[in-house]
Structure formats: C-alpha cells, structure tokens
XYZ file of C-alpha atoms in Angstrom:
680
model
C -16.369 32.753 84.535
C -13.716 33.622 86.789
C -13.521 36.317 88.829
C -9.329 37.783 90.868
C -10.125 40.320 92.661
C -5.880 41.782 93.636
C -5.683 44.208 96.616
C -2.908 46.207 96.438
C -1.620 47.951 99.646
C 0.960 50.889 99.216
C 1.992 51.662 103.475
C 4.036 54.504 104.650
C 6.908 53.103 107.407
C 5.127 55.323 109.991
C 7.473 54.085 113.046
C 8.905 50.662 112.583
C 6.057 48.857 114.033
C 3.097 51.149 112.208
C 2.246 51.314 108.430
C -0.266 53.538 107.857
C -2.744 52.763 104.312
C -2.267 55.640 101.927
C -3.976 54.892 98.763
C -6.280 50.638 98.165
C -6.739 49.842 94.396
C -8.806 46.794 93.007
C -7.910 45.452 89.355
C -11.115 45.459 88.616
C -14.580 45.396 90.188
C -17.901 43.644 90.337
C -20.286 45.783 88.600
C -22.025 43.139 88.032
C -22.992 42.480 91.509
C -25.850 44.943 92.448
C -25.815 43.806 96.323
C -23.915 42.123 99.010
C -25.004 38.000 99.525
C -22.800 37.391 102.631
C -19.757 40.125 103.962
C -16.752 39.037 105.697
C -14.964 41.679 107.510
C -11.243 40.582 108.081
C -8.217 41.808 110.018
C -4.566 41.678 108.339
C -2.028 42.358 110.783
C 1.078 43.617 108.460
C 4.578 42.266 109.511
C 6.995 43.809 111.113
C 9.770 46.274 108.221
C 6.794 45.467 105.773
C 6.654 48.335 103.196
C 4.274 46.536 100.198
C 1.847 44.185 100.919
C -0.352 42.879 98.545
C -4.447 40.082 98.786
C -5.481 37.988 96.073
C -8.857 36.778 96.120
C -10.269 33.989 93.721
C -13.577 32.664 92.812
C -13.524 29.148 92.500
C -13.449 28.401 88.485
C -16.912 27.361 87.306
C -18.622 26.441 83.715
C -21.477 27.777 82.719
C -24.264 25.575 81.832
C -27.166 25.758 79.942
C -29.359 25.264 83.092
C -29.503 24.344 86.723
C -32.400 21.702 87.425
C -34.088 23.023 90.884
C -35.384 19.840 92.534
C -37.505 19.168 95.820
C -37.636 17.213 98.559
C -39.236 13.899 97.939
C -39.195 13.078 94.284
C -37.155 10.912 92.881
C -34.884 12.595 89.823
C -33.010 10.937 86.746
C -30.176 11.974 85.394
C -28.177 11.237 82.460
C -24.439 12.233 81.650
C -21.380 11.522 79.676
C -18.259 10.470 81.395
C -16.408 13.879 82.616
C -19.790 15.518 81.761
C -20.938 16.865 84.935
C -25.066 17.442 86.078
C -26.066 20.210 88.862
C -29.086 20.477 91.120
C -30.052 23.344 93.208
C -32.407 22.969 96.281
C -34.124 25.164 99.239
C -32.869 23.854 102.870
C -35.807 25.573 104.647
C -35.722 26.596 108.355
C -35.375 23.723 111.198
C -33.520 21.244 108.497
C -30.661 19.768 110.502
C -29.196 17.344 107.852
C -30.662 15.482 105.033
C -29.296 12.569 101.940
C -29.080 11.526 99.167
C -30.824 8.546 97.998
C -28.763 6.988 94.743
C -30.424 4.159 93.279
C -30.365 2.390 89.840
C -26.923 3.357 89.090
C -25.644 3.323 85.764
C -22.040 2.953 84.720
C -21.128 3.402 81.108
C -17.844 1.698 79.916
C -15.506 4.149 79.795
C -17.327 5.668 83.728
C -14.949 4.725 86.644
C -16.123 6.414 89.210
C -19.614 8.443 90.315
C -18.587 11.709 92.755
C -21.069 13.282 94.321
C -20.604 16.757 95.873
C -23.036 18.686 97.824
C -22.118 22.613 98.808
C -24.202 25.404 100.254
C -24.261 29.061 99.097
C -22.614 28.177 96.366
C -21.702 25.666 93.762
C -19.416 22.941 94.401
C -15.947 22.180 93.661
C -12.864 19.790 94.096
C -12.355 21.968 97.291
C -15.248 23.285 98.357
C -17.830 21.239 99.716
C -19.139 20.215 102.480
C -19.894 16.786 101.323
C -17.984 14.899 98.620
C -18.753 11.106 97.789
C -16.566 8.873 95.877
C -18.954 5.309 94.316
C -16.584 3.120 92.025
C -17.717 1.500 89.314
C -17.307 -2.112 90.881
C -20.574 -1.128 93.083
C -22.965 -3.948 93.767
C -25.646 -2.536 95.989
C -28.774 -1.434 94.941
C -28.885 2.275 96.747
C -26.789 4.684 98.249
C -27.455 7.588 100.777
C -25.391 9.597 101.108
C -26.261 11.451 104.090
C -24.827 15.151 104.621
C -25.409 18.014 107.404
C -27.884 21.146 106.081
C -27.519 24.824 106.584
C -30.819 25.839 107.248
C -32.636 28.915 105.286
C -30.058 29.381 102.764
C -29.592 27.031 98.772
C -27.364 24.556 98.733
C -26.019 22.373 95.297
C -25.981 18.929 94.427
C -23.224 18.064 91.638
C -23.308 13.989 90.008
C -20.026 13.739 87.575
C -19.118 10.433 85.862
C -15.409 10.429 85.665
C -13.450 8.008 83.445
C -11.620 8.354 80.250
C -11.038 10.824 77.473
C -12.132 8.459 74.774
C -14.902 9.755 73.021
C -18.429 7.567 74.511
C -22.158 7.616 72.768
C -23.243 6.407 76.144
C -24.769 8.344 78.055
C -24.132 6.914 82.812
C -27.512 6.705 84.504
C -29.368 6.971 87.899
C -31.553 7.595 89.648
C -31.888 10.290 93.658
C -34.324 11.265 95.441
C -33.881 14.043 98.092
C -34.619 14.133 101.988
C -34.776 16.831 105.317
C -34.618 15.963 108.502
C -36.511 18.720 110.409
C -35.658 19.126 113.826
C -38.750 17.750 116.324
C -38.770 18.499 120.004
C -39.131 15.815 123.139
C -40.852 16.432 125.837
C -40.547 19.782 125.051
C -40.897 23.093 127.754
C -40.595 26.650 128.037
C -36.833 26.909 128.709
C -35.451 24.274 126.159
C -36.465 21.601 123.868
C -34.868 17.685 123.646
C -32.995 16.808 121.115
C -30.216 14.452 119.110
C -27.253 14.969 118.495
C -26.874 12.977 115.219
C -23.198 11.901 113.721
C -22.253 9.122 112.097
C -20.143 7.876 115.072
C -22.017 6.140 117.779
C -19.530 7.302 120.274
C -20.786 10.764 119.359
C -24.202 10.336 119.444
C -26.147 11.831 121.900
C -29.096 13.957 123.492
C -28.655 17.557 124.375
C -31.804 20.595 125.745
C -31.344 23.063 122.708
C -32.290 26.899 123.989
C -33.278 29.827 121.548
C -32.067 33.066 122.679
C -33.034 36.746 122.491
C -32.651 39.099 121.505
C -31.847 42.104 123.187
C -30.779 45.216 121.380
C -29.430 48.490 121.920
C -29.534 52.027 120.270
C -25.837 52.172 119.825
C -23.802 50.737 117.207
C -22.694 47.014 117.764
C -24.017 46.993 120.388
C -26.441 43.659 121.640
C -27.228 41.373 123.346
C -28.804 37.591 123.615
C -31.055 36.393 126.662
C -32.449 33.098 128.348
C -36.020 34.300 129.105
C -38.458 31.905 130.334
C -42.598 32.394 130.238
C -43.151 34.569 132.497
C -40.329 35.723 133.278
C -37.989 39.304 132.558
C -35.074 38.329 134.814
C -31.983 38.395 132.420
C -30.335 36.330 134.389
C -31.587 32.937 133.996
C -28.992 30.099 134.607
C -28.822 26.255 133.075
C -28.749 23.160 134.418
C -25.905 20.352 133.424
C -25.703 17.026 133.779
C -22.874 15.116 132.867
C -26.331 12.214 130.589
C -26.387 15.036 127.648
C -25.381 19.004 127.041
C -27.270 22.601 126.535
C -26.917 24.521 123.289
C -27.320 27.718 122.779
C -28.858 29.090 119.418
C -29.066 32.655 117.827
C -29.160 34.746 115.201
C -26.834 37.269 114.022
C -28.310 39.652 111.211
C -26.703 39.908 107.662
C -24.324 43.337 107.376
C -25.569 45.177 110.501
C -24.038 43.534 112.778
C -20.337 41.783 111.874
C -18.731 44.352 112.130
C -18.225 44.557 115.860
C -16.990 41.939 118.382
C -18.869 39.237 120.181
C -17.710 38.316 123.557
C -18.685 35.227 125.073
C -18.861 34.576 128.923
C -19.174 31.779 131.037
C -19.486 31.175 134.730
C -20.562 28.723 137.397
C -23.072 30.055 139.070
C -22.778 29.870 142.551
C -24.296 27.182 144.749
C -26.207 27.783 148.093
C -26.426 25.126 150.933
C -30.148 26.304 152.099
C -29.899 24.621 154.982
C -26.538 26.704 156.420
C -27.051 29.719 154.331
C -23.767 29.495 152.740
C -22.473 29.685 149.157
C -19.958 26.558 148.185
C -17.338 25.424 145.690
C -17.604 23.509 143.453
C -16.941 20.097 144.119
C -13.363 19.096 142.648
C -14.079 16.931 139.194
C -16.839 18.779 137.808
C -15.235 20.300 134.543
C -17.860 22.050 131.860
C -16.464 22.286 127.664
C -17.618 25.236 125.850
C -17.736 25.957 121.989
C -18.783 28.542 119.221
C -19.673 28.437 116.091
C -21.758 29.527 113.256
C -24.040 27.449 111.136
C -24.050 23.877 113.468
C -23.546 22.612 116.940
C -19.929 21.392 118.158
C -19.612 18.522 120.329
C -17.763 18.881 123.662
C -15.456 16.627 123.604
C -13.247 15.159 127.106
C -10.165 16.739 127.762
C -10.696 20.393 126.133
C -11.401 19.849 122.443
C -14.803 20.848 120.251
C -15.798 18.470 117.595
C -17.565 18.600 114.343
C -17.860 15.736 112.238
C -14.280 15.105 111.067
C -12.252 18.279 112.577
C -11.731 18.737 115.949
C -10.079 21.386 117.672
C -9.294 22.855 121.013
C -11.884 24.795 123.575
C -12.252 27.638 123.556
C -13.540 28.416 126.909
C -12.793 25.067 130.248
C -14.114 26.001 133.397
C -13.315 23.714 136.610
C -12.956 23.706 140.195
C -10.104 26.781 139.974
C -11.109 28.738 137.249
C -14.703 29.283 138.002
C -15.560 31.582 134.944
C -14.512 32.330 131.338
C -14.103 34.174 128.639
C -13.905 34.477 124.877
C -13.879 36.861 121.863
C -15.314 36.823 118.325
C -14.025 40.078 116.093
C -16.182 40.551 113.203
C -18.384 37.810 113.842
C -20.017 35.977 110.374
C -23.207 36.423 110.150
C -26.605 33.262 110.646
C -27.190 31.220 113.439
C -24.460 30.655 115.972
C -24.690 27.708 118.156
C -22.907 27.873 121.641
C -22.382 24.360 123.296
C -21.302 23.261 126.594
C -21.362 20.147 128.490
C -20.121 18.826 131.824
C -18.136 16.472 132.696
C -16.842 14.077 135.664
C -15.056 12.137 137.575
C -12.697 9.961 135.545
C -12.451 9.264 131.531
C -12.228 5.660 131.056
C -11.603 4.813 127.521
C -13.957 4.313 124.532
C -12.689 0.586 122.626
C -16.082 0.247 120.633
C -14.771 -2.757 117.651
C -15.438 -2.037 113.981
C -17.949 -4.288 113.828
C -20.223 -2.509 116.247
C -19.473 0.848 114.295
C -20.493 -0.359 110.453
C -23.494 -1.912 112.025
C -24.520 1.451 113.397
C -23.838 3.318 110.196
C -25.926 0.338 108.208
C -28.946 0.251 111.080
C -28.980 4.518 110.222
C -28.692 3.963 106.405
C -31.696 1.762 106.535
C -33.902 3.980 108.994
C -32.967 6.921 107.116
C -34.326 5.107 103.507
C -37.412 4.268 105.214
C -38.900 6.537 107.922
C -41.294 9.294 107.941
C -41.284 12.561 109.071
C -42.420 11.468 112.649
C -39.729 9.049 113.359
C -36.568 9.811 111.675
C -35.113 12.605 113.962
C -34.606 9.825 116.031
C -32.274 7.054 113.868
C -29.089 7.114 115.362
C -29.717 7.057 118.516
C -32.877 4.614 118.434
C -29.779 2.527 116.778
C -27.105 3.334 119.037
C -29.606 2.100 121.951
C -30.650 -1.126 119.568
C -26.473 -2.090 119.003
C -25.272 -1.376 122.266
C -27.394 -3.635 123.700
C -26.344 -6.140 121.849
C -23.341 -9.074 122.803
C -19.869 -7.355 122.384
C -20.763 -3.490 121.836
C -21.463 -2.655 125.102
C -18.523 -0.109 125.595
C -19.661 1.092 122.025
C -22.142 3.410 124.757
C -19.563 6.489 125.008
C -19.468 9.865 125.989
C -16.795 10.644 122.769
C -13.700 9.901 123.912
C -14.562 7.770 126.978
C -16.594 5.456 128.157
C -20.209 6.884 129.697
C -20.233 6.805 133.805
C -22.552 5.305 135.337
C -22.200 7.770 138.643
C -24.401 11.438 137.144
C -23.193 14.591 138.392
C -25.040 17.725 137.839
C -24.188 21.988 137.732
C -25.664 25.126 136.158
C -23.695 27.817 135.047
C -24.853 31.277 133.871
C -23.629 33.113 130.521
C -23.985 36.050 128.562
C -23.468 36.864 125.270
C -23.621 40.179 124.231
C -21.483 42.224 121.015
C -19.627 45.438 121.149
C -18.101 48.058 118.886
C -15.119 47.606 120.231
C -13.140 45.116 122.727
C -13.220 47.165 126.644
C -14.202 50.581 124.220
C -10.380 50.482 123.520
C -9.346 50.786 126.834
C -7.332 53.785 127.909
C -4.497 54.071 125.348
C -7.552 54.029 121.950
C -10.423 55.834 120.424
C -13.395 53.319 118.825
C -13.765 54.446 115.502
C -16.362 53.495 112.949
C -14.979 53.373 109.131
C -17.011 52.218 106.023
C -15.347 50.234 103.945
C -17.275 49.440 99.791
C -20.591 50.334 102.264
C -19.868 48.378 105.149
C -20.030 49.528 108.209
C -16.877 48.049 110.794
C -15.341 49.011 113.940
C -11.652 49.008 114.652
C -9.461 50.235 118.369
C -6.975 53.129 116.858
C -4.702 52.591 119.709
C -2.365 55.476 120.642
C 1.787 56.170 121.899
C 2.241 52.085 120.313
C -0.503 50.327 122.305
C -1.161 46.627 119.779
C -4.075 44.470 120.112
C -7.681 44.528 119.683
C -8.681 46.696 123.061
C -5.003 48.728 123.104
C -3.505 46.836 126.420
C -0.903 45.058 124.677
C 2.435 47.550 126.414
C 5.407 45.426 124.746
C 5.998 48.247 122.451
C 4.502 51.470 124.446
C 6.873 54.662 125.294
C 7.201 54.787 129.087
C 5.793 58.390 130.656
C 8.970 60.045 130.800
C 10.199 59.489 127.564
C 6.807 61.568 126.048
C 7.686 64.210 128.179
C 11.339 64.218 126.446
C 10.114 63.751 123.152
C 7.705 66.936 123.756
C 10.291 69.170 125.663
C 12.193 68.647 122.860
C 9.699 68.649 119.844
C 8.651 71.919 121.640
C 11.742 73.862 122.723
C 13.875 73.226 119.749
C 11.652 75.533 117.607
C 12.618 78.934 120.255
C 16.008 78.483 117.740
C 13.725 80.143 115.385
C 13.736 83.773 117.697
C 17.452 84.411 116.805
C 16.114 84.162 113.511
C 13.035 86.662 113.475
C 15.401 88.704 115.061
C 18.159 88.823 112.596
C 16.215 88.954 109.866
C 14.938 91.954 111.780
C 17.935 93.863 111.605
C 18.557 93.105 108.549
C 15.560 94.742 107.542
C 14.337 91.849 105.560
C 10.771 91.944 107.186
C 8.537 90.321 105.392
C 10.962 87.556 106.076
C 10.646 87.919 110.011
C 7.292 87.402 109.571
C 7.028 84.301 108.155
C 9.418 82.979 110.087
C 8.399 83.548 112.931
C 4.195 82.062 111.753
C 7.068 78.801 111.552
C 8.272 79.011 114.850
C 4.616 80.138 116.116
C 2.862 76.881 114.019
C 5.678 74.499 114.538
C 5.302 74.647 118.128
C 2.221 74.231 118.814
C 1.764 71.230 115.828
C 4.140 68.893 118.006
C 2.964 70.469 121.374
C -0.098 68.723 119.809
C 1.249 66.163 118.187
C 4.310 64.703 120.190
C 2.433 64.102 123.767
C 0.698 60.811 122.697
C -2.746 61.707 122.947
C -1.597 61.499 126.621
C -0.105 64.618 128.048
C -0.530 67.061 124.125
C -2.533 70.690 124.096
C -3.641 71.490 120.783
C -5.079 75.351 120.322
C -6.906 74.079 117.718
C -7.308 71.168 115.351
C -3.970 68.555 114.614
C -4.458 68.495 110.347
C -4.830 72.730 109.995
C -2.124 72.586 112.878
C 0.220 70.574 110.037
C -1.191 72.435 107.041
C -0.095 75.712 108.577
C 3.638 73.622 109.688
C 4.673 71.967 106.328
C 3.119 75.075 104.571
C 5.379 77.287 106.852
C 7.736 76.307 106.009
C 7.996 75.739 102.538
C 7.109 79.736 102.037
C 10.185 80.356 105.109
C 12.399 78.239 101.634
C 11.148 80.172 99.516
C 11.392 84.353 101.133
C 14.930 83.041 102.468
C 16.254 82.493 98.737
C 14.330 85.226 97.305
C 16.321 87.086 99.698
C 19.689 85.871 98.341
C 18.186 86.071 94.648
C 18.530 89.927 95.911
C 16.006 90.853 92.973
C 15.528 94.544 91.241
C 12.974 96.713 92.664
C 9.627 95.587 92.594
C 9.964 91.641 91.910
C 10.965 90.472 95.834
C 6.957 91.317 96.169
C 5.653 89.011 93.058
C 8.223 86.775 93.492
C 6.722 86.197 97.630
C 3.195 86.495 96.428
C 3.278 84.032 93.169
C 4.820 81.769 95.787
C 2.780 82.061 98.935
C 0.053 81.123 95.922
C 1.635 77.992 94.630
C 2.634 76.833 98.335
C -0.640 76.669 99.713
C -2.474 74.721 96.556
C 0.009 72.153 96.214
C 0.315 71.693 99.807
C -3.454 71.213 100.127
C -2.733 68.189 97.764
C -0.200 66.754 99.555
C 1.761 67.840 102.420
C 4.513 65.107 102.601
C 5.277 64.760 99.301
C 8.588 65.739 98.433
C 8.394 66.828 95.025
C 6.097 69.553 97.223
C 9.583 70.807 99.051
C 11.880 70.174 95.496
C 9.983 72.998 93.783
C 10.960 75.888 95.947
C 14.206 74.632 96.444
C 14.395 74.220 92.355
C 12.653 77.051 91.504
C 14.232 79.324 93.999
C 18.539 78.397 93.627
C 17.036 78.591 89.463
C 16.275 82.282 90.014
C 19.360 83.000 92.128
C 21.513 81.161 90.121
C 19.703 84.169 86.970
C 19.714 87.018 88.996
C 23.709 86.344 89.786
C 24.325 85.563 86.072
C 22.979 88.722 84.887
C 24.463 91.126 87.684
C 27.702 89.755 86.806
C 27.680 90.399 82.689
C 26.325 93.593 83.407
C 28.920 95.146 85.362
C 31.773 92.069 84.706
C 33.126 91.821 88.310
C 32.463 91.503 91.530
C 29.144 92.569 92.842
C 29.157 90.523 96.088
C 30.836 90.793 99.405
C 33.738 88.427 99.588
C 32.884 87.034 103.321
C 29.354 86.267 102.704
C 30.280 84.632 98.920
C 33.638 82.555 99.875
C 33.248 81.943 103.656
C 28.130 82.050 104.114
C 27.511 80.396 100.736
C 29.392 77.248 101.153
C 29.444 77.276 105.246
C 24.993 77.372 104.707
C 25.092 74.787 102.357
C 26.392 72.624 104.552
C 24.638 72.753 107.114
C 21.458 73.070 104.964
C 23.051 69.350 103.425
C 23.151 67.761 106.395
C 19.951 68.892 107.811
C 18.246 67.448 104.159
C 20.490 64.356 105.326
C 19.192 64.267 108.222
C 15.457 65.290 107.496
C 15.461 61.935 103.973
C 17.869 59.685 105.244
C 17.990 59.544 109.085
C 14.690 60.109 110.705
C 13.546 57.171 111.846
C 10.212 56.521 114.683
C 13.555 55.871 117.051
C 15.573 58.844 116.752
C 12.719 61.529 115.897
C 12.430 63.255 118.936
C 16.746 63.705 118.850
C 16.810 64.530 114.810
C 14.136 65.971 114.300
C 14.328 68.860 116.906
C 18.230 68.937 115.273
C 16.253 70.003 111.986
C 14.749 72.660 114.064
C 18.271 73.707 114.905
C 19.595 73.067 112.069
C 18.121 75.376 109.704
C 17.082 78.135 111.933
C 21.202 77.906 112.085
C 21.345 78.247 108.431
C 19.051 80.829 107.618
C 21.125 83.341 109.552
C 24.163 82.188 107.632
C 22.273 82.272 104.176
C 20.143 85.588 104.795
C 22.204 88.745 103.355
C 23.189 92.235 104.957
C 22.261 95.246 104.188
C 26.503 95.343 102.798
C 26.142 92.036 100.847
C 25.430 92.944 97.633
C 26.776 95.956 95.711
C 23.331 98.923 95.352
C 21.779 99.194 92.525
C 23.172 102.513 91.328
C 26.543 101.061 91.464
C 25.364 97.708 89.064
C-alpha cells in the first residue's frame, strides 16, 4: 500500500515578498487513521515572487504480509525464506535500553542466494532508504555467528527484516538462519543525587568514553507551549544548579517532550560559564584562555562533542550549535517546533592543544572483535562495560597506546575543570515576536502550533529582520496619501446633490467615509494606524460601498422611467451585499454590477431612441462627457488591475481614488442631459 499526500497551495501575492495562502486542499484524506502517532510541524519559506507551490509527501512502499511475528529478548528464533522473499519481526524496546544486538547463527544460503540483508528500523517497517541499521552478509561468509549492533529508541516498537537476495530463478529450497535479540540496559556507576555515570558506546575505539547523565525535571506553566526543564538536587529548591565538568568526560542532560502538546512552540537552549569566584580575594575571575566547551542537542540519542567544533553521532558529523570560550562566555540556540520524544543536550570541556589521534587499524579491528565477543557472552550486570573494558584492554597492548583518544585528539594527561549553567525553556513564539509582530496560535488538522505574524514587512522567527521593512517616514506618506486622496469624493457628493441625485450623494459620502477610515486602519502597518472598529468590518464596508457607487452611477446614466430606479437601487443593494460577503476581492464581484449596469443603459437608451427616432441626449454629454468619462474609467481600471504592486500601492491606489471621483463627476448626468418624459 502506498499513500501519497499532495498539498496544493494557491497563494495570492499581496506584496513582492509576501504570500498569503487562501486555500489548501489534499488529493486524499487518510480516513483509516484514527489518531496521530507522531506529529511533525514544518515551517516552509516560499521563495520570492512564487505564485504556485506544491508539496508532495510519499510514504515508503511496503508489502502486505500474512503476519508479523512478535519476538522477545533472549529467545532464539529460526528463520526460513525463499530467495528475494523478506521475513519481518517486531519487538518492543523498553525504557533504559541504550542499544541492542542481533546475534545471527547457523546461516545456510540456498544455491541461488548471494547475500543476506539485515535491516532494523524503529517505529516503522525498514526499507532500503529508511533503516537505523543495515548489514549485508555475503554468501562466502564462513564465520559461525554474526552480531549486528544498533542503537535503539527507548519505549518504542522496532522492526527487523531478513532478506536473502539472489538471482530471479525459481528456487524451492529455503535459506535459513537462527537469531537472538539481546538488549543492553543503562546501568549506573557510583550514582549520586546529581548525576549517573554511564558509558558512551561506539563502534570506534576513539569515541568510547564515560559521561555523567542528568535527568531534568519539567516545570509547566499555564500558558500554552510554556515550560522549562531544571536540574534539582535533593533537599534543594534552587532552580539554577551548575553542572561541573572535567576534560576527561562529558555531561548529558536528558529531558522528554510530550507528544502533540509540546511540539508547537520554540525550544531554547542557553549555555554559559558559571562565574569563577576567588574566595581568598573575593573577586570574580575570567575563564582560562584555553578552555573551550562544545555543546550539542538532538532527540532520541546523545551526540558526542568533538574537537574543534563538531557533534558526532554514529557515522554522521555536524557543526556544533553552541561553542563557549573566553571571548564567548554564553551562547544560545532556538529549535522551532521540536520533535516529541527524549532529547539529549551534551557538552564537553576541552583545554590545551589538540594532538592528532593516530589509532592503527589493527587496534580498531581488535577492539571490534573484543566487543563482539563480550556482548555475545556477557550477562546483564556486565554488558554495559563491554566497550570500556575492551578499550582499556586494547590500549594497554603494544602498539595501541595511541588509541587512547578523545575523539580526533589524543587524550591529554592534564585535566582541567569548569562549571556551566544552562537554561532549557520553551515558549510559544521566540522573544514574543518582538515589537513588530504578534504571536498567533494556529490549528491545522487538530494540531496546535504558534507562529509570529510580522507587521511592516519584518521577517524572521521573532520578526527582528528589518531588511525589507518600510521606513517610518514612508509609512506616514503612505497613510496620508491613502487617507487624504478620499477627499476627492467630497466634490462628487456636492455635484450629485446639486444635480438632484440624492441617493447617489449618500452612497458617494459613504464610500468617502468608509474608505477613509479603512485605509487609516490598514495603511499604517500597525504602527500609526487608527481603527474606529474591526478592520474586517471597515474592509467590507469599503468594498461594498465601492460596488454600490458603481451600480447607482450606471442606473443614473441609464435614466430609467418613474419607479424603476428605486427597484434597481434596492435590488442592487441586496445582491451586492450577498456577493461582497462571499468574496470581497473577486473580479466577478466587480464585473457583475458593471456588466449588468451597462446592459441596462444600452437597453433603455435603445428603447428611448426607437420611441422617438431622434436624439434624446444632450450632444455635449454624448460626444464629450461619455467618451472622456470612458477614457478616465479605463485608465483607472488599468491602474487598479494591471499596474498596482506592493511597492507602488500607496501612489497608484491614491491615484485610483482621485480618478474614480473625477470619472463620476464627468459621467453623472445633469438635469438637462435627457429630454423630459413628456417629450418622449
């Protein structure tokens, strides 16, 4: 079964660099799923001037199997499979299990089989592209047993898959093997009330070392996504407990983020040196010159801080997010929308120069063999020490002294120490979005998350990037232009009153009033704006009155007889209120009153001409006012539809106000424009 979820975004470009999503659809809904197992909130930045974006999420293809057998630790299971057929098993990794091994014995390959593939994955069925461990055993392998070690994700279901690969020829003979699952639990050494000694296990002899793990206590708040993690000693209520470090080991802070409820905010990790106090002189001293702390943070498993500024996990290595030294005594990082699960913050102290580590390959192979034998035969009480015991044994042999390393550096005989203070907190929005944004809570498919809505073209997670912000004086100019340009509608009101178009005069005054206060509320980038009511209400009134003014102007030009103008006015008011409620900005909403009004004008003028068979219009109005008004209206429509952009909006939209007011003055008929009804 293969699920494909396609999310289509249809954005409208409001300004040059900002997109507003106006709809979101999916090709299919996953109706078979009754709840979320894991939820991940993603933030996507749409590239500049993009008008369409599509996101495709494809699940790994899996084959339906008759059954997936559940296994337990310590029991040997026989496996028999035809060539190119896979066998799947599932097992549960309990809490406090750091890693596990699959012990494979009695491997028998069929004639058409060339290799055995073993894949392990957590929380999902493994595949070629998705596996926390993949081991290939060739058919020429002649050892009696194979051990496949892998790191685990505690308190989760895992899957192991066996595939005997070979030619596509039919083969009625099965390949076979036997396997046993073995877990390795975290055991404490010399535990106390502030930390537990553990061993960082690795398949590299240079990365095996001791560390002290601290389990943090969660402090919740009444606000959404607001919580923190603290280190507390027994009989102590202080929340700022320092972590003492030496260069011989590193420290690990362990904390857990809850599913669904903790992933919608921003996680902040701050690390700083604890001030050194000279008790004799009673003064504060600075950190020594050569001291350097490298810090890492990630979910599911701890990373190893290595020289000069890296974080290592299995075969991967990334740049460390936090580095402290004498010149940078504090550092912080933010993680938007962190994943749920167990997180590990690790940091290590380095001092002095780095002497490159040059461990011989023979020593590394001897270490791997020692660990393999130890983990296969150890019991639960001694298994946690296999890596450290094997490293000690190999290092003390001739030629392997250079394997006593601290990552890429030879372990120094000089031991230094320091203390750090940390702060791990979560907040809804980074820095509460600052002075140029608002922290908003969004709900999407039952998942709640927080995000900053920035004003005045500010950007960034906390709306602190002012690279595209509008200067204050330009905001003032924009506000004045858009507000004062509506004064052009006052002469229109006066002209309509003088020409005895009283209904039209009221509508023109309404568009002047609502357009003025709408732009006064909207144009100031929330800095100097003035709102007499909600922006949505002002926007509706502005668009509605604009459409209504177009409609009543065309009805006045049509010069309908007796009671027909009243009927058209009330009908238009009802229909336009309905269409404006559906979509204020749709082009069809503007086209409806324009096209309908022009049709009414043409029909009524044609009926008048057919009745008297002669000119019934004032020639000056017909040959001067109508063509000039059409030109002015066309110019305004071109500006409004094709030329307005985010950058020139304040100029061209203000010009649009003036042009439309002038067009109404030109096109609104005078009392003597049409012949009286008695002469028709």
